[in-house]
Short mmCIF file of C-alpha atoms and ligand atoms in Angstrom, two decimals:
data_model
loop_
_atom_site.label_atom_id
_atom_site.label_comp_id
_atom_site.label_asym_id
_atom_site.label_seq_id
_atom_site.Cartn_x
_atom_site.Cartn_y
_atom_site.Cartn_z
CA MET A 1 0.18 0.03 -0.09
CA SER A 2 1.43 3.39 -0.79
CA VAL A 3 2.16 5.88 2.11
CA PRO A 4 -0.79 8.49 2.69
CA VAL A 5 -0.21 11.98 1.61
CA LEU A 6 -1.98 14.81 3.08
CA THR A 7 -1.76 18.11 0.80
CA ILE A 8 -2.22 21.52 2.15
CA ASP A 9 -2.13 24.12 -0.78
CA GLY A 10 -2.97 27.85 -0.47
CA PRO A 11 -1.38 31.40 -0.70
CA SER A 12 1.04 33.28 1.72
CA GLY A 13 0.18 33.96 4.93
CA ALA A 14 -2.97 31.34 4.98
CA GLY A 15 -1.62 29.34 7.91
CA LYS A 16 -0.18 26.25 5.99
CA GLY A 17 2.87 25.93 7.64
CA THR A 18 1.38 26.29 11.44
CA VAL A 19 -1.45 23.97 10.24
CA SER A 20 0.61 21.24 8.26
CA ARG A 21 3.55 21.48 11.29
CA ALA A 22 0.83 20.99 13.96
CA VAL A 23 -1.03 18.02 11.79
CA ALA A 24 2.12 15.95 11.02
CA LYS A 25 3.26 15.98 14.69
CA LYS A 26 -0.20 14.67 15.77
CA MET A 27 -0.09 12.09 13.32
CA GLY A 28 3.52 11.52 13.72
CA TRP A 29 3.83 12.03 9.65
CA ASN A 30 6.94 13.59 7.76
CA TYR A 31 6.37 16.78 6.91
CA LEU A 32 7.49 18.52 3.54
CA ASP A 33 7.81 22.29 3.35
CA SER A 34 7.87 23.03 -0.19
CA GLY A 35 8.18 26.54 -0.23
CA SER A 36 11.74 26.27 1.35
CA ILE A 37 12.97 24.01 -1.69
CA TYR A 38 11.97 27.30 -3.91
CA ARG A 39 13.29 29.48 -1.50
CA SER A 40 16.52 27.44 -1.18
CA LEU A 41 16.87 27.68 -4.83
CA ALA A 42 16.39 31.54 -4.30
CA ILE A 43 19.44 32.09 -1.99
CA ALA A 44 21.70 29.85 -4.44
CA VAL A 45 20.75 31.55 -7.51
CA LEU A 46 21.11 35.08 -5.07
CA LYS A 47 24.25 33.81 -3.52
CA LYS A 48 25.73 32.94 -7.33
CA LYS A 49 24.64 36.63 -8.04
CA CYS A 50 23.08 34.48 -11.18
CA ASP A 51 21.14 36.51 -13.61
CA ILE A 52 17.40 35.49 -12.61
CA ALA A 53 16.41 35.70 -16.32
CA ASP A 54 19.03 33.41 -17.44
CA LEU A 55 17.21 29.97 -17.50
CA LYS A 56 19.88 27.83 -18.28
CA SER A 57 21.84 28.99 -15.23
CA VAL A 58 18.93 28.81 -12.79
CA VAL A 59 18.14 25.14 -13.93
CA LYS A 60 22.13 24.33 -13.64
CA ILE A 61 21.79 25.56 -9.90
CA ALA A 62 18.68 23.65 -9.20
CA GLU A 63 20.06 20.52 -10.51
CA ALA A 64 23.33 20.97 -8.33
CA MET A 65 21.93 21.75 -5.42
CA ILE A 66 22.28 19.58 -2.25
CA LEU A 67 19.53 20.23 0.46
CA GLU A 68 19.30 18.63 3.90
CA PHE A 69 16.35 19.09 6.03
CA GLU A 70 16.21 18.49 9.66
CA CYS A 71 12.70 18.99 11.00
CA GLY A 72 12.50 19.41 14.82
CA ASP A 73 10.63 22.28 16.45
CA GLU A 74 11.92 24.50 13.75
CA LEU A 75 12.96 23.56 10.30
CA ILE A 76 16.60 23.79 9.59
CA VAL A 77 17.73 23.90 5.97
CA LYS A 78 21.05 23.16 4.51
CA LEU A 79 22.16 24.02 1.14
CA ASN A 80 25.49 22.36 -0.09
CA GLY A 81 26.38 21.78 3.38
CA GLN A 82 25.54 25.51 4.49
CA ASN A 83 22.94 26.20 7.23
CA ILE A 84 20.89 28.98 5.41
CA THR A 85 17.76 28.73 7.80
CA SER A 86 18.10 32.39 8.85
CA GLU A 87 17.77 33.31 5.26
CA LEU A 88 14.72 31.49 4.19
CA PRO A 89 11.93 33.91 5.73
CA SER A 90 13.43 37.46 4.17
CA GLN A 91 10.99 38.91 1.34
CA THR A 92 13.88 38.99 -1.03
CA THR A 93 13.99 35.35 -0.75
CA ALA A 94 10.26 35.04 -1.05
CA ASN A 95 10.19 37.16 -4.23
CA THR A 96 13.23 35.57 -5.92
CA ALA A 97 11.52 32.39 -5.05
CA SER A 98 8.34 33.29 -6.65
CA ILE A 99 10.17 34.52 -9.90
CA VAL A 100 12.32 31.14 -10.50
CA ALA A 101 9.21 28.99 -9.53
CA ALA A 102 7.27 30.25 -12.34
CA TYR A 103 10.17 28.42 -14.89
CA PRO A 104 8.18 25.00 -15.57
CA GLU A 105 12.01 23.47 -16.26
CA VAL A 106 12.74 24.62 -12.87
CA ARG A 107 9.66 22.72 -11.34
CA ALA A 108 10.30 19.95 -13.45
CA VAL A 109 14.04 19.47 -11.86
CA LEU A 110 12.29 20.04 -8.17
CA LEU A 111 9.37 17.79 -8.76
CA GLN A 112 11.27 14.55 -7.54
CA LYS A 113 13.16 15.94 -4.73
CA GLN A 114 9.37 16.85 -3.17
CA ARG A 115 8.09 13.19 -4.05
CA ASP A 116 11.23 11.58 -2.04
CA PHE A 117 9.35 12.99 1.22
CA GLN A 118 6.71 10.51 0.73
CA LYS A 119 8.25 8.17 3.54
CA ALA A 120 6.10 5.82 5.86
CA PRO A 121 4.05 6.25 8.05
CA GLY A 122 2.80 9.26 6.19
CA LEU A 123 3.47 12.85 4.92
CA VAL A 124 1.89 16.34 5.15
CA ALA A 125 2.89 18.41 2.07
CA ASP A 126 2.35 22.05 2.20
CA GLY A 127 2.57 24.17 -0.97
CA ARG A 128 0.77 25.98 -4.09
CA ASP A 129 0.82 22.90 -6.25
CA MET A 130 0.99 19.60 -3.80
CA GLY A 131 -2.62 18.52 -4.71
CA THR A 132 -2.72 19.44 -8.34
CA VAL A 133 0.77 18.38 -9.44
CA VAL A 134 3.17 17.04 -6.99
CA PHE A 135 0.72 14.34 -5.20
CA PRO A 136 -2.27 14.22 -7.55
CA ASN A 137 -3.36 10.98 -5.69
CA ALA A 138 -3.04 11.99 -2.34
CA LEU A 139 -5.35 10.71 0.32
CA LYS A 140 -6.79 13.84 1.38
CA LYS A 141 -6.30 17.38 0.17
CA ALA A 142 -7.30 20.68 1.77
CA TYR A 143 -6.97 24.49 0.36
CA LEU A 144 -6.39 27.02 2.86
CA THR A 145 -6.92 30.93 2.44
CA ALA A 146 -7.68 33.71 4.39
CA SER A 147 -8.43 37.32 3.24
CA ALA A 148 -5.15 39.15 1.95
CA LYS A 149 -5.26 41.76 4.69
CA GLU A 150 -5.20 38.86 7.52
CA ARG A 151 -2.89 37.16 5.34
CA GLY A 152 -0.37 40.37 5.36
CA LYS A 153 -1.07 40.67 9.43
CA ARG A 154 0.24 37.10 9.70
CA ARG A 155 3.13 36.93 7.52
CA TYR A 156 4.30 40.33 9.34
CA LYS A 157 3.88 38.91 12.82
CA GLN A 158 5.93 35.70 11.72
CA LEU A 159 8.79 38.08 10.33
CA LEU A 160 8.65 40.16 13.49
CA GLU A 161 8.84 37.01 15.45
CA LYS A 162 12.05 35.97 13.65
CA GLY A 163 13.55 39.56 14.18
CA ILE A 164 13.11 40.59 10.64
CA ASN A 165 12.10 44.11 10.33
CA ALA A 166 8.86 44.71 8.41
CA ASN A 167 6.14 47.12 7.20
CA LEU A 168 2.76 45.92 7.52
CA ALA A 169 1.70 47.48 4.43
CA GLU A 170 4.64 46.89 2.29
CA ILE A 171 4.53 43.05 3.18
CA THR A 172 0.68 42.84 2.48
CA LYS A 173 1.34 44.56 -1.02
CA GLU A 174 4.08 42.06 -1.56
CA ILE A 175 2.40 39.27 -0.74
CA GLU A 176 -0.36 40.39 -3.35
CA VAL A 177 2.11 40.66 -5.94
CA ARG A 178 3.64 37.27 -5.33
CA ASP A 179 0.02 35.39 -4.97
CA ARG A 180 -0.91 37.00 -8.33
CA ARG A 181 2.67 35.76 -10.02
CA ASP A 182 1.75 32.15 -8.60
CA GLN A 183 -1.67 32.06 -9.43
CA GLU A 184 -1.44 33.24 -12.97
CA ARG A 185 1.85 31.41 -14.20
CA THR A 186 1.12 28.66 -16.50
CA ALA A 187 3.42 26.01 -14.75
CA ALA A 188 1.66 24.28 -11.79
CA PRO A 189 -0.24 27.50 -10.81
CA LEU A 190 -1.85 28.16 -7.54
CA LYS A 191 -5.17 26.49 -7.57
CA LYS A 192 -7.34 24.48 -5.50
CA ALA A 193 -7.37 20.84 -6.16
CA ASP A 194 -11.15 19.71 -7.32
CA ASP A 195 -11.03 17.25 -4.50
CA ALA A 196 -9.63 19.68 -1.70
CA LEU A 197 -11.47 21.04 1.07
CA TYR A 198 -11.77 24.50 0.86
CA ILE A 199 -10.99 26.39 4.35
CA ASP A 200 -11.32 30.00 4.73
CA SER A 201 -9.20 30.79 8.18
CA SER A 202 -9.97 34.62 7.86
CA ASP A 203 -12.36 34.61 11.12
CA LEU A 204 -11.20 31.00 12.46
CA PRO A 205 -8.91 30.41 15.21
CA ILE A 206 -5.69 28.42 14.25
CA GLU A 207 -6.75 25.67 16.73
CA LYS A 208 -10.05 25.07 14.73
CA VAL A 209 -8.25 24.89 11.36
CA ILE A 210 -5.89 22.20 12.70
CA GLU A 211 -8.98 20.11 14.39
CA GLU A 212 -10.94 20.51 11.02
CA VAL A 213 -7.67 19.32 8.65
CA LEU A 214 -7.21 16.55 11.75
CA ASN A 215 -10.58 15.52 11.01
CA LEU A 216 -10.23 14.75 7.42
CA VAL A 217 -7.16 12.69 7.77
CA ARG A 218 -7.98 10.73 10.89
O1 C5P B 301 5.21 28.82 1.03
P1 C5P B 301 6.42 29.94 0.66
O2 C5P B 301 5.86 31.44 0.86
O3 C5P B 301 7.76 29.41 1.35
O4 C5P B 301 7.08 29.83 -0.97
C1 C5P B 301 7.62 30.74 -1.54
C2 C5P B 301 7.37 30.97 -3.27
O5 C5P B 301 7.83 29.59 -3.81
C3 C5P B 301 5.85 30.97 -3.53
O6 C5P B 301 5.38 32.38 -3.60
C4 C5P B 301 5.91 30.36 -4.83
O7 C5P B 301 6.16 31.03 -5.89
C5 C5P B 301 6.95 29.11 -4.84
N1 C5P B 301 6.33 28.03 -4.47
C6 C5P B 301 5.86 26.93 -5.18
N2 C5P B 301 5.27 25.75 -5.38
C7 C5P B 301 5.06 25.58 -4.03
C8 C5P B 301 5.81 25.96 -3.02
C9 C5P B 301 6.24 27.36 -3.15
O8 C5P B 301 5.68 27.77 -6.75
N3 C5P B 301 4.93 24.34 -3.95
#
């Protein structure tokens, strides 16, 4: 029998990370933060001072990067042996990630790296195309969203908690631009899978959302 997968897709700041981590912990399942893979590529591209429009070079970097993940209370990511965890949350990383993520060739290279996370006893996969492209046969799927205003506030709070200076109006604007890019790209755009449960968490406490997703998968 194949290893069960729960996919949680949705736009930035919808609470996917918090919900996915909590559900994975409760179920004793593995956790894939697919956004961190795109963010790691963005960091690699920025470190190499590679022109983001130079598709061939970006693909080469994606093919060559060696990523290691340590999933404890906090996700630790190493890129080619170097700990890049503190560089993952920045807006520059996020915006660059969203630009390189629009290349179909890049997504093709990163597909297997994501599928490799499907290991017993189960997997919670968080991202934009988990239920539509990466794990279309997932056991259960959820699509988590919230109003742009609420998502901006949540991302702002997260950044402050991580010690990153932020401006609420700027963050809200940036996530709107990024979400639009993610929704409008032709390669694996952000969208709800037909068989995903739609959850709008704008007015829901996070505990309720976690409960709803746990009920879905139990
Ligand atoms: O989820 P996170 O904010 O870390 O994702 C950063 C960017 O990576 C997203 O804006 C999106 O462009 C890209 N991404 C993607 N597909 C995924 C996960 C993230 O295209 N499955």
